[in-house]
Coordinates of C-alpha atoms and ligand atoms in Angstrom, one line a residue:
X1 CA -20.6 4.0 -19.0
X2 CA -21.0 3.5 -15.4
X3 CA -23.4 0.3 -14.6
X4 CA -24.2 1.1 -11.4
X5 CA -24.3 4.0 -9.2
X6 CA -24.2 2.5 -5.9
X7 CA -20.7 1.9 -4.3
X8 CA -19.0 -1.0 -4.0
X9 CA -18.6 -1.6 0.2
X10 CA -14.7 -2.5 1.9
X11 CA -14.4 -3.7 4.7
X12 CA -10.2 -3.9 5.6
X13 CA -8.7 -6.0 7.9
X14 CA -5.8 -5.1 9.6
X15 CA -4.0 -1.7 9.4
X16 CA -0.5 -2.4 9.6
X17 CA 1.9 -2.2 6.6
X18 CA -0.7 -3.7 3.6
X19 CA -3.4 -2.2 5.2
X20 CA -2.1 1.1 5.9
X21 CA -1.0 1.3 2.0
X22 CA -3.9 -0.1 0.6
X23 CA -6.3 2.3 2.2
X24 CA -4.2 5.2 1.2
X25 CA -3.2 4.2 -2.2
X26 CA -7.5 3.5 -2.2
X27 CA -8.0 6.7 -1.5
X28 CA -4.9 8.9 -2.9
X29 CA -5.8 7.4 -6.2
X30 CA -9.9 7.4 -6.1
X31 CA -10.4 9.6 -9.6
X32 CA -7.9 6.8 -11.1
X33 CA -10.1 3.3 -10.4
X34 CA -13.1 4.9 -10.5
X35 CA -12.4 5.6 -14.2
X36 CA -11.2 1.8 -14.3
X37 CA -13.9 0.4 -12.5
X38 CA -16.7 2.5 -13.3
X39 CA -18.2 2.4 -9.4
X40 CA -17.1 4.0 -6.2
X41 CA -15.4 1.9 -3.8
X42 CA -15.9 3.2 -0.4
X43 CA -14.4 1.8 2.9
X44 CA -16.6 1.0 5.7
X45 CA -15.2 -0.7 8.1
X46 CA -11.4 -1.4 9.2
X47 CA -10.9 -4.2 11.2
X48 CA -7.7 -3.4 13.9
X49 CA -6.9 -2.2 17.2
X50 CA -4.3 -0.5 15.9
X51 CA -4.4 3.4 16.4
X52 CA -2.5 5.0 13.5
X53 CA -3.1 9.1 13.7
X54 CA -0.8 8.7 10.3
X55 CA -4.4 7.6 8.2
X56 CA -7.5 9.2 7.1
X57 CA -9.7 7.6 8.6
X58 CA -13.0 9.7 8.9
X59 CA -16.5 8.1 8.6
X60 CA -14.7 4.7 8.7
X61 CA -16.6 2.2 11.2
X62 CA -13.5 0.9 13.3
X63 CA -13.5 -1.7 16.0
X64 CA -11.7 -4.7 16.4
X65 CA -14.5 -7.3 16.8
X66 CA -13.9 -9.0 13.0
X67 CA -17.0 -11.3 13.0
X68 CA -19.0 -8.5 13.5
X69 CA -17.4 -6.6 10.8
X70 CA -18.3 -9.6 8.4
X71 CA -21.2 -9.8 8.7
X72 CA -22.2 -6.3 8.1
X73 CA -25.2 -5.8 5.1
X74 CA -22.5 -2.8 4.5
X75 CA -19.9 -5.0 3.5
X76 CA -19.4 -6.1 0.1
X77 CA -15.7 -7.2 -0.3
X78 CA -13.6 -8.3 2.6
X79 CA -10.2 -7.4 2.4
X80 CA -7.5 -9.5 5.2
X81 CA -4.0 -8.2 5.4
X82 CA -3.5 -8.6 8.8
X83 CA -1.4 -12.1 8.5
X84 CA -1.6 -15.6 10.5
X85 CA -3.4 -18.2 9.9
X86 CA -6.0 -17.8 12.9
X87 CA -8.5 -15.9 13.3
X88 CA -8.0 -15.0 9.6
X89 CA -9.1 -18.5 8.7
X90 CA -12.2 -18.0 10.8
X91 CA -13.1 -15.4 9.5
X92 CA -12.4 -15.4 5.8
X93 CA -15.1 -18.4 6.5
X94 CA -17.6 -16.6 7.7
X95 CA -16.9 -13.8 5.5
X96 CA -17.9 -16.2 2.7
X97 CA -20.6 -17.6 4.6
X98 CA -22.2 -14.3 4.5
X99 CA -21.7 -13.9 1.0
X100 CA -18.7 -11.3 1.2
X101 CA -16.2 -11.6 -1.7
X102 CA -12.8 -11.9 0.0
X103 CA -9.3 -10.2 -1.3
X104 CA -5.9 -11.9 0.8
X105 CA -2.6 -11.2 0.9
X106 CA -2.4 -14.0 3.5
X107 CA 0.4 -16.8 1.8
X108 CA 0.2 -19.0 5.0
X109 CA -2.8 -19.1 5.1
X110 CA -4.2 -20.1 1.7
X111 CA -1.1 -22.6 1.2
X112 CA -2.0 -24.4 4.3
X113 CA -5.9 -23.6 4.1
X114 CA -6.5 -22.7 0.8
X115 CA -8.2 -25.5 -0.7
X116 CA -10.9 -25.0 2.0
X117 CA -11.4 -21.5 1.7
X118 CA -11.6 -22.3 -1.9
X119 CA -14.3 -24.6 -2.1
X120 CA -16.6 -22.3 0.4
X121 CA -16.2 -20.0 -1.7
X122 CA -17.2 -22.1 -5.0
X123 CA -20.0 -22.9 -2.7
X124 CA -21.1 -19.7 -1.7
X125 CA -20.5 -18.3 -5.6
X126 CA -18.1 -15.6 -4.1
X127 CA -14.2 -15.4 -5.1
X128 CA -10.8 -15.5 -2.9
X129 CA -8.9 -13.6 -5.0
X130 CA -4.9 -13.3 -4.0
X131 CA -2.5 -11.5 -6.5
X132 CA -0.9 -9.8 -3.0
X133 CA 0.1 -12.8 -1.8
X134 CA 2.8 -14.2 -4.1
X135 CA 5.7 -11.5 -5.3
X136 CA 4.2 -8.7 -3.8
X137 CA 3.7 -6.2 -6.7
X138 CA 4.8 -8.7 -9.6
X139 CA 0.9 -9.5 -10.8
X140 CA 2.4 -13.1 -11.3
X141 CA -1.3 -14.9 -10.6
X142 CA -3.1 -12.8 -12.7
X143 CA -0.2 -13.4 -15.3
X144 CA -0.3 -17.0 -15.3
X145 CA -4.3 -16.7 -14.9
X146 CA -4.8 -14.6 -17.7
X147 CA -1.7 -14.1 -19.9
X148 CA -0.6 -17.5 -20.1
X149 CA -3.8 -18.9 -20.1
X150 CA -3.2 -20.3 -24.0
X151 CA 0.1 -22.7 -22.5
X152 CA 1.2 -25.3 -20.4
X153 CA 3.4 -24.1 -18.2
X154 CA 6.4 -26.7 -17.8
X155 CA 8.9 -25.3 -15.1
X156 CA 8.7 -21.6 -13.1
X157 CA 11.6 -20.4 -11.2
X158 CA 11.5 -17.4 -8.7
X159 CA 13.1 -15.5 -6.2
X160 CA 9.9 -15.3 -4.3
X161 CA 10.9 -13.8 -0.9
X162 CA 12.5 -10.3 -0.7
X163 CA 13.7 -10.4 3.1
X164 CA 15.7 -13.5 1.9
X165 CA 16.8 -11.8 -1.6
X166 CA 17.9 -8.9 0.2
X167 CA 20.0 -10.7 3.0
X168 CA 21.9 -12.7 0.4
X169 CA 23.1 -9.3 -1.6
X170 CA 24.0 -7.0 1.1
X171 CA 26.6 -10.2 2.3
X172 CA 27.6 -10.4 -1.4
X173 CA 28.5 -6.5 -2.4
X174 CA 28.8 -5.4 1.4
X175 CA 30.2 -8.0 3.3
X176 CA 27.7 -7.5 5.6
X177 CA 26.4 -9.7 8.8
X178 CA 23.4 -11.9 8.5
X179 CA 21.9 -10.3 11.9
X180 CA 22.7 -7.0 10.7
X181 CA 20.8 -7.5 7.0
X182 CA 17.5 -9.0 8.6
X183 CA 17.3 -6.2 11.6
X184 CA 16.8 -3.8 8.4
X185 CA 14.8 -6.0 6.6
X186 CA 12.3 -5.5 9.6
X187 CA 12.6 -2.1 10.2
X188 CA 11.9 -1.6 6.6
X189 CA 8.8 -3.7 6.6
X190 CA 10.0 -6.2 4.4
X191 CA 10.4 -9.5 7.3
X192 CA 7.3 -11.9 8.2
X193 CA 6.2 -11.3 12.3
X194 CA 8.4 -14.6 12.2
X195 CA 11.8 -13.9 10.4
X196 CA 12.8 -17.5 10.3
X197 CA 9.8 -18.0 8.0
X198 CA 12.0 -15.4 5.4
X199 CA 15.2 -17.0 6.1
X200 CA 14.8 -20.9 6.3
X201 CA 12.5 -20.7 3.2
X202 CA 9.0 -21.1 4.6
X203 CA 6.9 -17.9 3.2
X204 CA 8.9 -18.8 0.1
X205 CA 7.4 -22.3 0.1
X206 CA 4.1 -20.6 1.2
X207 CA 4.4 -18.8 -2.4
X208 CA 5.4 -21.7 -4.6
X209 CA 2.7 -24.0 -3.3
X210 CA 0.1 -21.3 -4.6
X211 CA 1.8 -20.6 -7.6
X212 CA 2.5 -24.3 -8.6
X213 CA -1.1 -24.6 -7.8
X214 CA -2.6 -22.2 -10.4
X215 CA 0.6 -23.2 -13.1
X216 CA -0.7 -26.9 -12.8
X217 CA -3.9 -26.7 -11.6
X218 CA -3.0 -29.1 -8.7
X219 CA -4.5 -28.5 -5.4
X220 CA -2.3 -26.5 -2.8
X221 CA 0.1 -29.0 -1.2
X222 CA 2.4 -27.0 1.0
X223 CA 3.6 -29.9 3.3
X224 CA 5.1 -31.7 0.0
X225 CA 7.4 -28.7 -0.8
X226 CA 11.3 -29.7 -0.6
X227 CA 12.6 -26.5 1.9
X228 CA 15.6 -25.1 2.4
X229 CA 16.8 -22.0 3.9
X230 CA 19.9 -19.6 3.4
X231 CA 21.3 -19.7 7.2
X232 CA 23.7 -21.9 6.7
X233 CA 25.2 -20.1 3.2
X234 CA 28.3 -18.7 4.0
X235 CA 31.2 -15.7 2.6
X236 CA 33.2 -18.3 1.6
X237 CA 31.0 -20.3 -0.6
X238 CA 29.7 -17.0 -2.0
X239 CA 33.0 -16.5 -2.7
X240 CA 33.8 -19.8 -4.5
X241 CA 30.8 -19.6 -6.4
X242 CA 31.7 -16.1 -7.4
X243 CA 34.7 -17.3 -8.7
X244 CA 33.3 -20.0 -10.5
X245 CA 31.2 -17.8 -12.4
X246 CA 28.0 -18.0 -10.4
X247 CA 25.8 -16.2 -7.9
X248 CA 23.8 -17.8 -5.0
X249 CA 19.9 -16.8 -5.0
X250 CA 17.5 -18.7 -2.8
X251 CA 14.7 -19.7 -5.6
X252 CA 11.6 -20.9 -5.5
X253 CA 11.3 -24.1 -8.2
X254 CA 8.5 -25.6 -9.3
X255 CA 8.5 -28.1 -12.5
X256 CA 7.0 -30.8 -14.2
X257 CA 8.6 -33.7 -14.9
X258 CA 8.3 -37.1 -16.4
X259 CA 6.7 -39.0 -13.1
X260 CA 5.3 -36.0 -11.5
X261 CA 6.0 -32.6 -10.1
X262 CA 9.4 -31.1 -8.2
X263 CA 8.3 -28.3 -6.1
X264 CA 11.4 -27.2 -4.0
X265 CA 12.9 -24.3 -2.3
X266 CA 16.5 -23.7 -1.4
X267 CA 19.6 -21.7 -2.2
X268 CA 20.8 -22.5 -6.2
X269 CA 23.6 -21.8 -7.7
X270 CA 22.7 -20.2 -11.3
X271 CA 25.8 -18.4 -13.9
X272 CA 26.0 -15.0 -13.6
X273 CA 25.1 -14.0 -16.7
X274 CA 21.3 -14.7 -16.6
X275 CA 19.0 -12.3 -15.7
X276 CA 17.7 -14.0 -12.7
X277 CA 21.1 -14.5 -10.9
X278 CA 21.4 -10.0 -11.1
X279 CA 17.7 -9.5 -9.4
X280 CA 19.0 -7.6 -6.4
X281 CA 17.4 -6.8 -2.9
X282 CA 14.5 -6.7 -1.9
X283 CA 12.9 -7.1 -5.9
X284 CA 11.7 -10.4 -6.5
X285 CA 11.5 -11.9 -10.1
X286 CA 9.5 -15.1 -11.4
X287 CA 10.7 -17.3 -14.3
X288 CA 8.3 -18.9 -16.0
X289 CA 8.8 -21.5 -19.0
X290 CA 5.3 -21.9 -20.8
X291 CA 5.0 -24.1 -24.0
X292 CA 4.0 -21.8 -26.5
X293 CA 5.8 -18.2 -25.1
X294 CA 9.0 -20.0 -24.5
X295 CA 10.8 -18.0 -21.0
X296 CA 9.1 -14.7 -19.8
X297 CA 10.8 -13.0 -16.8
X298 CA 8.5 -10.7 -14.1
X299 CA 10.5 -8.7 -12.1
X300 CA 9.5 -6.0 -9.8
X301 CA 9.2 -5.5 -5.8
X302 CA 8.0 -8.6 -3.7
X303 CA 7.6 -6.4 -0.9
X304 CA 6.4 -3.3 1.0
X305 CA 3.8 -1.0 1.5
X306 CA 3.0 0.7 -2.0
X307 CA 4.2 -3.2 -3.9
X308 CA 1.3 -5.4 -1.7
X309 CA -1.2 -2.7 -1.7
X310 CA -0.8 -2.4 -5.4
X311 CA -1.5 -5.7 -5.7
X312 CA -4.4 -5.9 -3.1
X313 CA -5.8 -2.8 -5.3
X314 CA -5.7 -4.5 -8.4
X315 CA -7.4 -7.3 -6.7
X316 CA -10.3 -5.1 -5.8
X317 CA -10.8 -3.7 -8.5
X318 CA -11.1 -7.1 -10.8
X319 CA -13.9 -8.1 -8.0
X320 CA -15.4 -4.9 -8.4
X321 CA -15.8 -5.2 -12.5
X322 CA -17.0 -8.9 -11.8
X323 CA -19.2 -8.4 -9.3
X324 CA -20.7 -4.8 -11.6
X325 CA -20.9 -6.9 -14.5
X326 CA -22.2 -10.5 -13.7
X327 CA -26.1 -10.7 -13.8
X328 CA -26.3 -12.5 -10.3
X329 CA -23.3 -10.9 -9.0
X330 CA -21.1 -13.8 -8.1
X331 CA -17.5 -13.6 -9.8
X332 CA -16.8 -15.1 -13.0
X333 CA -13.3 -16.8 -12.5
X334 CA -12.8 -20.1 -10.5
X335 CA -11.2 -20.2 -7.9
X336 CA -8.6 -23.5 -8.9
X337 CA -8.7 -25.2 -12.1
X338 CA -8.5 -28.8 -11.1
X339 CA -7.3 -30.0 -14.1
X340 CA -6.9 -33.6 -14.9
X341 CA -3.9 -32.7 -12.9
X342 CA -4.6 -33.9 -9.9
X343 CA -3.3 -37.4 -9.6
X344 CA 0.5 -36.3 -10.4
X345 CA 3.0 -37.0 -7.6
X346 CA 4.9 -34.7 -5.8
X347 CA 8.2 -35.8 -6.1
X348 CA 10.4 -36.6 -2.6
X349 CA 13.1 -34.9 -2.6
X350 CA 15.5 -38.1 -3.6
X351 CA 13.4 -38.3 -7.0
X352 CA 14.7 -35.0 -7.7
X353 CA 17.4 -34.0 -10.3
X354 CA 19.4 -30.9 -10.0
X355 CA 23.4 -30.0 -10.4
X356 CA 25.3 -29.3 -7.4
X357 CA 27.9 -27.2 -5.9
X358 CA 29.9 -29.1 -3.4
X359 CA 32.8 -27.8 -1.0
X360 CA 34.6 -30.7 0.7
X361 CA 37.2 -29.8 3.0
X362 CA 40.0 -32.2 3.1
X363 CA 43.8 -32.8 4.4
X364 CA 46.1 -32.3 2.0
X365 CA 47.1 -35.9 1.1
X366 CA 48.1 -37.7 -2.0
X367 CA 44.9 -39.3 -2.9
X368 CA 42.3 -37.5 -1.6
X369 CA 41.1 -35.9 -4.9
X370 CA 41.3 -39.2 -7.0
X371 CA 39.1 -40.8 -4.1
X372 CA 36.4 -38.2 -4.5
X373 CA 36.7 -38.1 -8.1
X374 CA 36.5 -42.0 -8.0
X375 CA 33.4 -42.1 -5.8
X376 CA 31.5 -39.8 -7.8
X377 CA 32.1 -41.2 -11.4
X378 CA 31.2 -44.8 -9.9
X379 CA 28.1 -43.3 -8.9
X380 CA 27.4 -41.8 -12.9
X381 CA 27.9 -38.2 -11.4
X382 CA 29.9 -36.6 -14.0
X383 CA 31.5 -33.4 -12.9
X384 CA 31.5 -30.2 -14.8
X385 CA 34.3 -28.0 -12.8
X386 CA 37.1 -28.6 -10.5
X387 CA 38.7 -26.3 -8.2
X388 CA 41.3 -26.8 -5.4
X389 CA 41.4 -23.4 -3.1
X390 CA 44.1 -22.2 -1.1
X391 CA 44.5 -23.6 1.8
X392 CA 42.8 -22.5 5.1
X393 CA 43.9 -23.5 8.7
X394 CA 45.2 -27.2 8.2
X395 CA 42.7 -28.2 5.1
X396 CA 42.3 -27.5 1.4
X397 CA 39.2 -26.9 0.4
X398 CA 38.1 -28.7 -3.1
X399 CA 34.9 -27.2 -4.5
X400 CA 33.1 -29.0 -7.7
X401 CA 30.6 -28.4 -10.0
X402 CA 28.3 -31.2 -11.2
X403 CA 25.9 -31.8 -13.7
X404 CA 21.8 -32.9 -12.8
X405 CA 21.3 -35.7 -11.1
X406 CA 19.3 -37.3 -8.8
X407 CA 19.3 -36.3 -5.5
X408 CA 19.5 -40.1 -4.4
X409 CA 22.6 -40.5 -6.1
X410 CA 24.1 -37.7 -4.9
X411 CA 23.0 -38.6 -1.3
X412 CA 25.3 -41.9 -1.1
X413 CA 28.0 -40.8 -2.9
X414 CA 28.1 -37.8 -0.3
X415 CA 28.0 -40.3 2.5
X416 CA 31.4 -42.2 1.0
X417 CA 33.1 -39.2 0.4
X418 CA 32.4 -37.8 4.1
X419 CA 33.2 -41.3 5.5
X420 CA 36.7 -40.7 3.9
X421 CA 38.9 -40.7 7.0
X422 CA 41.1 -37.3 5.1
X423 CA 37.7 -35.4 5.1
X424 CA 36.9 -32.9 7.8
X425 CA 33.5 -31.4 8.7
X426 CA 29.7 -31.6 6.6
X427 CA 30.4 -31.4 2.8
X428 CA 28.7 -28.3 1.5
X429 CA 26.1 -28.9 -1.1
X430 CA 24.4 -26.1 -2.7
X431 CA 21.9 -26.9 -5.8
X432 CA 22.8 -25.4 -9.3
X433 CA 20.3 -24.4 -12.1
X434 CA 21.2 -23.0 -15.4
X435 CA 17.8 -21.2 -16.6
X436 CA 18.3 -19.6 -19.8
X437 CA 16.2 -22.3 -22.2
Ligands
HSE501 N1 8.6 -11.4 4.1 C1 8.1 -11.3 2.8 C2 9.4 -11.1 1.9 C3 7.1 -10.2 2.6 O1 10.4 -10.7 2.4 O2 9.3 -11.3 0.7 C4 6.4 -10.3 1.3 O3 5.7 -11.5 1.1

């Protein structure tokens, strides 16, 4: 039955990869959502100064002047994928201002403005809806939104950015150079304008901040994320770890814990054997541990034309049943539960608990060992795996395995051991998860 014969009025922002997919997988796949939403979405506007012969764009208003476009009485849904955090901030605003539900793919943007795009939009009864911005075409928010709406989510776990994912594999299985990997990562669409925000872990802390955000109903708090990137992982501790039995992914972590909430990004050591440690690529996958389901795993591309627009789609076409099927025609779903949540710390990094890898590179003197081995048990770091390599040039490296602890600990025994006189250059320390509850 089809409530309401007029169409339901996009305006898109930006044409470039997103916007270019979303606007032809709109209108490749029209007969499709229709039937899903029951209305016709039509596009009115698009928002760029981009020229791209490649689209249909006939009977589509397009100029580059985005306030204008915003405030069009032709406009019913705003839709930004063009990226950045200004002038998309400003105009998201007065987007909502004007009474414009909004769709976003934009991660920076809502983890470092998102609780004040929020609450306009609570104010102007509109939504900020955002499934395109975390894991590409994983619908992860709408998961956690929807599916797991009956748990509590204790812990998720994700390999949240696809540049960084597929970086790390093509130096596993090809051997090949960091440089090379991330040139191909942007020519294939996959890399942020910036590609230092793929590779030292910042879009992936843009992600976890909104996903730990609707898994704990705590407001967005991107500056309290721990973040590390993969630059300084190298072939040889790939190797090592490989031989050990584990793989190296840069994950995404965000858990509850006694005294609060670790939300950290940074490369992890996890065995080989779990399903998380074989997500290869570009694909992303999200681990999340809820009370009542136990582990569910969501896999699928984080990345890409036809992955983001799918999402942005989907996105559409949830405002598009709200908006048809609310009496005052404000959507239904709030924007962030704030939970009685709200007071829990972030934890520092030094409050967190993890198991390490950690490759010390020593002379080969009668002693060493027993003094590393002496300085961590004095510390109550108990060591799970031992391993003295070959040698290379003039040192030997040792690489261990420990079990959780806290990052404190770990911090001052590291500075003994690399105050040892017999130990040459920084100590490697990679973090180690096992995931499989
Ligand atoms: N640069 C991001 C990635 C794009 O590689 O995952 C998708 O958010």
């Amino acid at each position: 039955m089809e409530c309401d014969v007029k169409p339901v009025r996009l305006a898109i922002l930006g044409l470039g990869t997103v916007g270019g997919g979303a606007l032809k997988l709109l209108q490749e796949n029209a007969a499709e959502i229709k039937r899903r939403t029951g209305r016709e979405i039509q596009i009115t506007h698009v928002g760029t100064r981009r020229s791209r012969p490649d689209l249909e764009l006939e009977g589509i208003q397009q100029s580059d002047d985005l306030m204008h476009i915003v405030r069009q009485p032709d406009v019913d849904v705003v839709v930004e994928v063009m990226g950045g955090i200004h002038p998309a901030y400003e105009v998201i605003m007065e987007a909502i201002k004007h009474g414009k539900q909004v769709v976003t793919a934009n991660k920076a943007l809502l983890a470092e403005h998102g609780n004040e795009l929020f609450k306009a939009a609570e104010d102007n009864a509109v939504q900020v809806a955002y499934e395109a911005a975390v894991a590409g075409g994983i619908p992860i928010i709408k998961v956690i939104r929807e599916g797991l709406a009956a748990n509590r989510i204790e812990w998720l776990a994700g390999i949240i950015n696809g540049t960084g994912n597929f970086i790390l594999t093509e130096m596993r299985d090809k051997g090949r150079a960091f440089t090379d990997v991330l040139k191909e990562a942007q020519e294939l669409g996959y890399a942020e304008a910036d590609p230092t925000f793929d590779v030292e872990g910042i879009d992936a802390a843009h992600k976890l901040t909104i996903l730990a955000s609707c898994a704990f109903g705590i407001p967005l708090q991107f500056d309290k994320v721990y973040t590390e990137g993969i630059s300084k992982i190298t072939a040889q501790d790939v190797k090592y770890a490989e031989e050990l039995g584990f793989r190296i992914k840069h994950l995404g972590i965000a858990r509850r814990v006694e005294n609060g909430i670790e939300l950290r990004v940074h490369p992890t050591l996890i065995p080989e054997e779990e399903l998380i440690a074989n997500v290869n690529g570009v694909k992303n996958a999200v681990l999340v541990q809820a009370h009542a389901v136990g582990p569910t795993l969501y896999y699928g591309a984080g990345a890409g034309a036809g992955p983001t627009a799918s999402a942005v789609v989907a996105d559409i076409v949830d405002i598009v049943r709200d908006i048809s099927y609310t009496e005052d025609g404000a959507g239904t779903i709030p924007q962030l539960a704030f939970e009685a949540l709200t007071d829990v710390p972030i934890l520092k990094r030094e409050e967190m608990t993890t198991g390490y890898y950690l490759r010390v590179d020593a002379e080969d003197q009668t002693g060493v060992l027993a003094d590393i081995t002496t300085i961590l048990s004095r510390a109550g770091i108990s060591i799970d795996a031992i391993m003295q390599q070959s040698r290379l040039k003039d040192l030997i490296p040792i690489v261990i395995l420990t079990d959780p602890v806290v990052e404190s600990k770990m911090d001052e025994a590291l500075a003994k051991i690399q105050a040892l006189p017999a130990i040459h250059g920084e100590i490697v320390r990679i973090r180690l998860e096992s995931l499989d509850s």
